[in-house]
Short mmCIF file of C-alpha atoms in Angstrom, two decimals:
data_model
loop_
_atom_site.label_atom_id
_atom_site.label_comp_id
_atom_site.label_asym_id
_atom_site.label_seq_id
_atom_site.Cartn_x
_atom_site.Cartn_y
_atom_site.Cartn_z
CA MET A 1432 -16.20 -2.42 -0.81
CA ALA A 1433 -16.17 0.99 0.90
CA PRO A 1434 -14.92 1.62 4.45
CA ALA A 1435 -17.61 1.35 7.11
CA ALA A 1436 -19.40 4.54 8.08
CA SER A 1437 -18.61 6.14 11.44
CA ASP A 1438 -19.14 9.33 13.39
CA ALA A 1439 -15.78 10.69 12.19
CA VAL A 1440 -16.01 13.78 9.98
CA ALA A 1441 -13.10 15.38 8.13
CA ARG A 1442 -12.68 19.06 7.31
CA PHE A 1443 -9.84 21.31 6.23
CA ALA A 1444 -7.91 22.91 9.07
CA THR A 1445 -8.55 26.53 9.97
CA GLU A 1446 -5.78 29.13 9.80
CA ALA A 1447 -5.47 28.98 13.58
CA GLU A 1448 -5.05 25.19 13.44
CA ARG A 1449 -2.49 25.46 10.65
CA SER A 1450 -0.47 27.86 12.80
CA GLU A 1451 -0.18 25.23 15.55
CA TRP A 1452 -0.02 22.24 13.25
CA ASP A 1453 2.91 20.39 14.83
CA ALA A 1454 1.30 20.51 18.27
CA LEU A 1455 -1.90 19.03 16.82
CA VAL A 1456 0.03 16.25 15.06
CA ALA A 1457 2.05 15.49 18.22
CA ALA A 1458 -1.25 15.08 20.11
CA ASN A 1459 -2.41 12.33 17.73
CA PRO A 1460 -2.76 8.74 19.00
CA GLY A 1461 0.71 7.22 19.03
CA GLY A 1462 2.44 10.56 19.50
CA GLY A 1463 2.31 11.86 15.93
CA GLU A 1464 4.62 11.40 12.94
CA VAL A 1465 7.22 13.83 11.63
CA TRP A 1466 6.13 12.81 8.11
CA MET A 1467 2.86 14.68 8.73
CA GLY A 1468 4.54 17.68 10.37
CA ASP A 1469 4.75 21.22 9.09
CA ALA A 1470 8.40 20.98 8.04
CA TYR A 1471 7.96 17.84 5.92
CA LEU A 1472 4.76 19.01 4.25
CA GLY A 1473 6.39 22.37 3.58
CA VAL A 1474 9.44 20.83 1.90
CA LYS A 1475 7.27 18.69 -0.36
CA ARG A 1476 5.08 21.69 -1.24
CA ARG A 1477 8.07 23.85 -2.15
CA GLU A 1478 9.31 21.09 -4.47
CA GLY A 1479 6.43 22.18 -6.67
CA ARG A 1480 5.18 18.65 -7.28
CA TYR A 1481 2.72 18.35 -4.40
CA ARG A 1482 -0.09 20.35 -2.87
CA ASP A 1483 -0.17 20.57 0.88
CA ARG A 1484 -3.48 19.80 2.62
CA ARG A 1485 -4.08 19.97 6.39
CA VAL A 1486 -7.12 18.02 7.55
CA ILE A 1487 -8.80 17.69 10.95
CA VAL A 1488 -10.92 14.61 11.62
CA GLU A 1489 -13.42 15.27 14.39
CA ARG A 1490 -14.73 12.31 16.36
CA THR A 1491 -17.69 12.23 18.74
CA ALA A 1492 -16.25 9.95 21.42
CA ALA A 1493 -12.52 10.58 20.96
CA PRO A 1494 -10.08 13.47 20.46
CA PRO A 1495 -9.66 14.89 16.94
CA VAL A 1496 -6.92 13.62 14.67
CA ALA A 1497 -4.67 15.90 12.60
CA VAL A 1498 -3.92 14.46 9.15
CA GLY A 1499 -1.26 15.81 6.84
CA VAL A 1500 -1.97 15.23 3.14
CA LEU A 1501 0.26 15.47 0.10
CA ALA A 1502 -1.90 15.84 -3.00
CA LYS A 1503 -0.69 15.21 -6.54
CA ARG A 1504 -2.57 16.49 -9.58
CA VAL A 1505 -2.89 14.06 -12.50
CA PRO A 1506 -4.10 15.52 -15.81
CA LEU A 1507 -7.61 14.33 -16.78
CA LEU A 1508 -7.95 12.15 -13.67
CA GLY A 1509 -7.92 14.55 -10.74
CA GLU A 1510 -5.81 14.31 -7.57
CA TRP A 1511 -4.48 11.45 -5.53
CA TRP A 1512 -4.04 12.06 -1.82
CA HIS A 1513 -1.17 10.54 0.13
CA LEU A 1514 -1.28 10.29 3.94
CA PRO A 1515 2.44 9.83 4.83
CA ALA A 1516 2.84 7.43 7.77
CA GLY A 1517 -0.85 7.76 8.52
CA PRO A 1518 -3.56 8.21 9.41
CA ALA A 1519 -3.29 7.84 13.17
CA GLY A 1520 -5.73 6.00 15.41
CA GLU A 1521 -5.89 4.07 18.64
CA ASP A 1522 -6.53 0.73 16.89
CA PRO A 1523 -7.31 -0.61 13.40
CA GLU A 1524 -11.00 0.26 13.70
CA ALA A 1525 -10.18 3.86 14.65
CA VAL A 1526 -7.60 4.18 11.87
CA LEU A 1527 -10.11 2.97 9.28
CA ALA A 1528 -12.74 5.36 10.62
CA VAL A 1529 -10.35 8.31 10.32
CA SER A 1530 -9.30 7.16 6.86
CA ALA A 1531 -12.94 6.83 5.74
CA ALA A 1532 -13.62 10.41 6.86
CA VAL A 1533 -10.58 11.69 4.93
CA ALA A 1534 -11.64 9.62 1.91
CA ALA A 1535 -15.06 11.29 1.92
CA LEU A 1536 -13.44 14.74 1.99
CA ALA A 1537 -10.98 13.73 -0.74
CA ARG A 1538 -13.81 12.47 -2.95
CA ARG A 1539 -15.73 15.74 -2.49
CA SER A 1540 -12.54 17.60 -3.42
CA GLY A 1541 -12.18 15.73 -6.72
CA ALA A 1542 -9.61 13.09 -5.73
CA PHE A 1543 -9.70 9.66 -7.38
CA LEU A 1544 -7.33 7.85 -5.01
CA LEU A 1545 -6.35 7.83 -1.32
CA LYS A 1546 -3.00 6.31 -0.32
CA ILE A 1547 -2.45 5.40 3.35
CA GLU A 1548 0.53 4.02 5.33
CA PRO A 1549 -0.84 3.47 8.85
CA ARG A 1550 1.43 2.57 11.74
CA LEU A 1551 -0.55 -0.58 12.42
CA ALA A 1552 0.81 -4.06 13.08
CA PRO A 1553 0.70 -6.65 10.27
CA ALA A 1554 -2.25 -8.34 12.02
CA ALA A 1555 -4.40 -5.44 10.78
CA ARG A 1556 -3.94 -6.35 7.11
CA PRO A 1557 -7.13 -8.46 6.75
CA ALA A 1558 -9.27 -5.66 8.23
CA ILE A 1559 -7.68 -3.09 5.92
CA ARG A 1560 -8.23 -5.23 2.84
CA ALA A 1561 -11.80 -6.00 3.91
CA ALA A 1562 -12.46 -2.24 4.00
CA GLY A 1563 -11.70 -2.00 0.27
CA TYR A 1564 -8.00 -1.08 0.34
CA ARG A 1565 -5.47 -2.59 -2.04
CA GLU A 1566 -1.83 -3.17 -1.14
CA THR A 1567 0.55 -0.89 -2.98
CA VAL A 1568 4.17 0.30 -3.08
CA ARG A 1569 5.19 2.23 0.01
CA ILE A 1570 6.45 5.81 -0.20
CA ILE A 1571 7.68 6.47 3.35
CA PRO A 1572 10.83 4.34 3.69
CA ASN A 1573 10.23 2.23 6.79
CA PRO A 1574 7.62 -0.52 6.39
CA SER A 1575 9.84 -2.35 8.90
CA THR A 1576 12.14 -0.53 11.28
CA VAL A 1577 14.05 -0.51 14.55
CA LEU A 1578 12.80 1.73 17.35
CA VAL A 1579 15.20 2.79 20.11
CA ASP A 1580 13.93 3.89 23.52
CA VAL A 1581 15.68 7.19 24.28
CA ALA A 1582 13.71 8.17 27.38
CA THR A 1583 15.77 8.40 30.57
CA GLU A 1584 14.98 8.82 34.23
CA ALA A 1585 17.82 11.34 34.44
CA ALA A 1586 17.19 14.83 33.10
CA PRO A 1587 17.49 14.82 29.27
CA GLY A 1588 20.77 16.08 27.87
CA THR A 1589 22.78 15.57 31.05
CA PRO A 1590 25.85 13.35 31.57
CA GLU A 1591 23.69 11.13 33.76
CA ALA A 1592 21.20 10.72 30.92
CA ASP A 1593 24.05 9.88 28.53
CA ARG A 1594 25.27 7.10 30.82
CA GLU A 1595 21.75 5.72 31.20
CA LEU A 1596 21.14 5.89 27.47
CA LEU A 1597 24.42 4.15 26.63
CA ALA A 1598 23.77 1.38 29.15
CA GLY A 1599 20.48 0.60 27.39
CA LEU A 1600 22.12 -0.07 24.01
CA GLY A 1601 23.27 -3.46 22.73
CA LYS A 1602 26.76 -4.65 23.64
CA LYS A 1603 28.02 -4.52 20.04
CA ALA A 1604 26.93 -0.90 19.66
CA ARG A 1605 28.51 0.08 22.98
CA ASN A 1606 31.79 -1.57 22.02
CA ALA A 1607 31.86 0.13 18.61
CA ILE A 1608 31.13 3.54 20.19
CA THR A 1609 33.96 3.02 22.69
CA ARG A 1610 36.35 1.86 19.96
CA ALA A 1611 35.55 4.88 17.79
CA ALA A 1612 36.24 7.27 20.64
CA ARG A 1613 39.55 5.51 21.38
CA ASP A 1614 40.54 5.87 17.71
CA GLY A 1615 39.90 9.60 17.77
CA ILE A 1616 36.65 9.60 15.78
CA VAL A 1617 34.54 12.60 16.78
CA ALA A 1618 30.85 12.93 15.90
CA SER A 1619 29.39 16.43 16.05
CA ARG A 1620 26.16 18.33 15.54
CA VAL A 1621 26.88 20.87 12.82
CA PRO A 1622 24.87 23.66 11.16
CA ALA A 1623 23.32 22.86 7.78
CA LYS A 1624 25.37 25.50 5.99
CA GLU A 1625 26.40 25.14 2.37
CA GLU A 1626 29.82 23.54 2.89
CA ASN A 1627 28.52 20.97 5.39
CA CYS A 1628 25.60 20.01 3.14
CA ALA A 1629 27.92 19.72 0.14
CA ALA A 1630 30.35 17.51 2.06
CA PHE A 1631 27.54 15.23 3.19
CA VAL A 1632 26.12 14.96 -0.33
CA ARG A 1633 29.55 13.92 -1.65
CA LEU A 1634 29.68 11.24 1.02
CA LEU A 1635 26.19 10.03 0.05
CA GLN A 1636 27.28 9.83 -3.59
CA GLU A 1637 30.37 7.81 -2.66
CA THR A 1638 28.27 5.45 -0.56
CA ALA A 1639 25.63 4.95 -3.26
CA GLU A 1640 28.11 3.98 -6.00
CA GLY A 1641 25.25 3.09 -8.32
CA ARG A 1642 23.63 0.72 -5.80
CA PHE A 1643 20.68 2.99 -5.09
CA VAL A 1644 19.19 6.15 -6.54
CA LEU A 1645 19.90 9.51 -4.92
CA ARG A 1646 17.82 12.64 -5.21
CA SER A 1647 19.39 15.88 -6.44
CA GLU A 1648 21.87 17.81 -4.29
CA ARG A 1649 19.43 20.72 -4.35
CA TYR A 1650 16.69 18.55 -2.83
CA TYR A 1651 18.89 17.35 0.03
CA ARG A 1652 20.18 20.85 0.75
CA GLU A 1653 16.64 22.31 0.79
CA PHE A 1654 15.38 19.47 3.00
CA TRP A 1655 18.17 19.69 5.56
CA GLN A 1656 18.23 23.47 5.72
CA SER A 1657 14.45 23.77 6.00
CA PHE A 1658 14.28 21.35 8.89
CA SER A 1659 17.26 22.98 10.56
CA ARG A 1660 15.75 26.46 10.29
CA SER A 1661 12.52 25.32 11.92
CA GLY A 1662 14.34 23.49 14.70
CA ASP A 1663 12.93 20.15 13.56
CA GLY A 1664 16.15 18.63 12.21
CA GLN A 1665 19.87 18.32 12.81
CA LEU A 1666 22.87 17.55 10.61
CA PHE A 1667 25.66 15.36 12.04
CA LEU A 1668 29.19 14.76 10.75
CA ALA A 1669 31.91 12.43 12.06
CA HIS A 1670 35.63 12.92 11.47
CA ARG A 1671 38.80 10.99 12.22
CA PRO A 1672 42.35 12.38 12.42
CA GLY A 1673 44.11 12.28 9.06
CA ALA A 1674 47.78 11.43 8.44
CA ASP A 1675 48.64 15.13 8.66
CA GLY A 1676 46.49 15.65 11.72
CA ALA A 1677 43.67 17.38 9.80
CA PRO A 1678 40.17 15.95 10.33
CA VAL A 1679 38.87 13.63 7.61
CA LEU A 1680 35.13 13.21 7.08
CA VAL A 1681 34.11 9.55 7.55
CA ALA A 1682 30.35 9.61 8.21
CA GLY A 1683 27.31 11.86 8.06
CA ALA A 1684 23.67 11.72 9.09
CA PHE A 1685 20.54 13.83 9.24
CA ALA A 1686 17.77 13.33 11.79
CA MET A 1687 14.42 15.01 12.28
CA GLY A 1688 11.82 15.08 15.01
CA LEU A 1689 8.32 16.02 16.06
CA GLY A 1690 6.95 15.85 19.58
CA ALA A 1691 8.24 12.81 21.44
CA LYS A 1692 9.61 11.07 18.33
CA THR A 1693 12.76 11.51 16.27
CA THR A 1694 13.63 9.81 12.99
CA TYR A 1695 16.87 8.98 11.20
CA LYS A 1696 16.50 10.37 7.67
CA ASP A 1697 19.78 10.19 5.68
CA GLY A 1698 23.14 8.58 6.40
CA ALA A 1699 26.42 7.63 4.76
CA SER A 1700 29.91 6.49 5.78
CA VAL A 1701 33.22 5.47 4.24
CA ARG A 1702 34.23 1.81 4.37
CA ALA A 1703 37.86 2.24 5.39
CA LYS A 1704 39.07 0.10 8.29
CA THR A 1705 40.49 3.26 9.84
CA ALA A 1706 36.91 4.48 10.28
CA TYR A 1707 35.66 1.45 12.21
CA GLY A 1708 32.86 2.48 14.55
CA ALA A 1709 32.25 5.83 12.85
CA SER A 1710 28.62 5.04 12.01
CA HIS A 1711 27.98 3.84 15.55
CA ALA A 1712 29.60 6.96 16.98
CA LEU A 1713 27.50 9.11 14.69
CA GLN A 1714 24.27 7.34 15.58
CA TRP A 1715 25.19 7.64 19.26
CA GLU A 1716 25.36 11.40 18.83
CA VAL A 1717 21.95 11.29 17.12
CA LEU A 1718 20.53 9.38 20.10
CA ARG A 1719 22.03 11.93 22.51
CA TRP A 1720 20.43 14.72 20.47
CA ALA A 1721 17.08 12.90 20.51
CA ASN A 1722 17.21 12.52 24.28
CA ALA A 1723 18.28 16.14 24.79
CA ARG A 1724 15.27 17.44 22.85
CA GLY A 1725 12.93 15.37 25.02
CA ALA A 1726 12.14 12.52 22.64
CA THR A 1727 11.16 9.14 24.04
CA VAL A 1728 11.54 7.07 20.84
CA HIS A 1729 14.06 7.25 17.99
CA ASP A 1730 13.18 5.55 14.70
CA LEU A 1731 16.23 4.20 12.86
CA CYS A 1732 14.03 4.23 9.74
CA GLY A 1733 14.26 1.04 7.78
CA ALA A 1734 15.17 -2.63 8.27
CA PRO A 1735 14.37 -5.99 6.70
CA PRO A 1736 11.03 -7.46 7.81
CA SER A 1737 11.40 -9.33 11.09
CA ASP A 1738 10.94 -12.74 9.44
CA ARG A 1739 13.94 -12.04 7.18
CA ALA A 1740 16.20 -10.35 9.70
CA ASP A 1741 18.88 -13.06 9.32
CA ASP A 1742 18.46 -13.55 5.58
CA ARG A 1743 21.80 -12.54 4.02
CA GLU A 1744 20.14 -12.31 0.61
CA HIS A 1745 17.84 -9.48 1.69
CA PRO A 1746 19.10 -6.10 0.36
CA LEU A 1747 18.76 -4.54 3.82
CA PHE A 1748 20.52 -7.35 5.69
CA GLY A 1749 23.65 -5.31 6.48
CA VAL A 1750 21.63 -2.23 7.38
CA GLY A 1751 19.46 -4.34 9.64
CA GLN A 1752 22.43 -5.87 11.42
CA PHE A 1753 23.85 -2.41 12.10
CA LYS A 1754 20.59 -1.03 13.45
CA ARG A 1755 19.83 -4.11 15.52
CA SER A 1756 23.15 -3.68 17.30
CA PHE A 1757 21.49 -0.76 19.09
CA GLN A 1758 18.23 -2.60 19.82
CA PRO A 1759 17.51 -6.11 18.51
CA VAL A 1760 13.74 -6.01 17.91
CA ILE A 1761 12.38 -5.15 14.44
CA THR A 1762 8.97 -3.48 14.31
CA ASP A 1763 6.86 -4.38 11.27
CA TYR A 1764 3.99 -2.24 9.99
CA ALA A 1765 0.97 -3.32 7.98
CA GLY A 1766 2.21 -1.65 4.78
CA ALA A 1767 0.88 0.84 2.23
CA TYR A 1768 -2.58 0.78 0.66
CA ASP A 1769 -4.63 2.42 -2.08
CA LEU A 1770 -8.33 3.18 -1.69
CA PRO A 1771 -9.92 3.82 -5.10
CA LEU A 1772 -12.33 6.76 -4.91
CA ARG A 1773 -13.30 6.83 -8.60
CA ARG A 1774 -13.06 3.39 -10.14
CA ARG A 1775 -12.48 4.28 -13.78
CA ALA A 1776 -9.87 6.92 -13.03
CA TYR A 1777 -8.10 4.56 -10.62
CA ALA A 1778 -8.09 1.75 -13.18
CA LEU A 1779 -6.51 4.02 -15.78
CA TRP A 1780 -3.96 5.22 -13.24
CA THR A 1781 -2.88 1.74 -12.20
CA ARG A 1782 -2.73 0.42 -15.77
CA LEU A 1783 -0.78 3.29 -17.25
CA GLY A 1784 -0.45 6.54 -15.30
CA ASP A 1785 1.52 5.32 -12.29
CA ARG A 1786 4.05 3.51 -14.46
CA ILE A 1787 4.61 6.54 -16.70
CA ALA A 1788 4.92 8.88 -13.72
CA ARG A 1789 7.57 6.72 -12.05
CA ARG A 1790 9.65 6.32 -15.20
CA ALA A 1791 9.47 10.02 -16.04
CA SER A 1792 10.41 11.08 -12.54
CA LEU A 1793 13.34 8.70 -12.43
CA ALA A 1794 14.61 9.76 -15.85
CA LEU A 1795 14.13 13.50 -15.48
CA GLN A 1796 14.62 14.12 -11.76
CA LYS A 1797 16.49 11.03 -10.55
CA ASP A 1798 13.66 10.56 -8.10
CA PRO A 1799 11.74 7.25 -7.97
CA TYR A 1800 9.01 8.73 -5.77
CA TYR A 1801 7.62 11.25 -8.32
#
């Protein structure tokens, strides 16, 4: 079943629109998503595995919507189009109308598949399925997440704003931040220069310890440095005093932002008791940075679904407990979906192509996302 027709029409962005892309994305319903911003699309394009499309969906009775697209070429089948964390819309009906317009453009451009990940509540799932979409594996890593309000009445970036922001956090987070400061742990915003990136990658590798797959050091360095150069990202490192007085790295994080939203991207910390509170101190510095740049919401990017928040068997249980110490509510999204645009090509892709692509990417590039 195809999505219902609407007055929404999609076209490729003009050069002028591409030059102000982030402003257009930030003006989307919901405030825009960094995953559709210029910096993220640019990083994925420079990887050499994706083509970067910028699409404008014009609507008769509502403002236009800017849609970032990552397109992947599949030999013999054509392209599949991925809309990371999108498309945007005021409600499920609007999202599906925008998606239908993009699907029509994708089909005319030779695509056989459209992948969407709308920021809709789970209640929208029946409507999405009824429009012909099929549930699929997510790509953007937060189908459930914790959102922290970082807006303050006090001027952003001031001591007054810091006090207001801290008072709004959960008691456990506040206590851990205070404990870390008392123990001499210092979290700082640092430039994404080679030595800082290398130190953070080593910490990520120590944290992973075979429990999850990491991308290449080159990928992380390119990602962090690209976002830092454009002013859309910030690297953070936390240190504690060592036995000889020299600082010892105990935690690291990278955050990115677009418009009124910021997002936690990468993080790692040591597990030593002497570093208790380091991750909280680091995330506190991220929240201060988010507030200072004028954000109103910070996405901690990933948690168990709300109905499994207290399930100790869930692989994200510990992560969820940490993030919920800042703000207890988990936000669930509807999930990720495929819309077949050419039935035979899509059938071949789902039976064979997708599986081969994932295995090859994991084996050759240590990247499960191909």
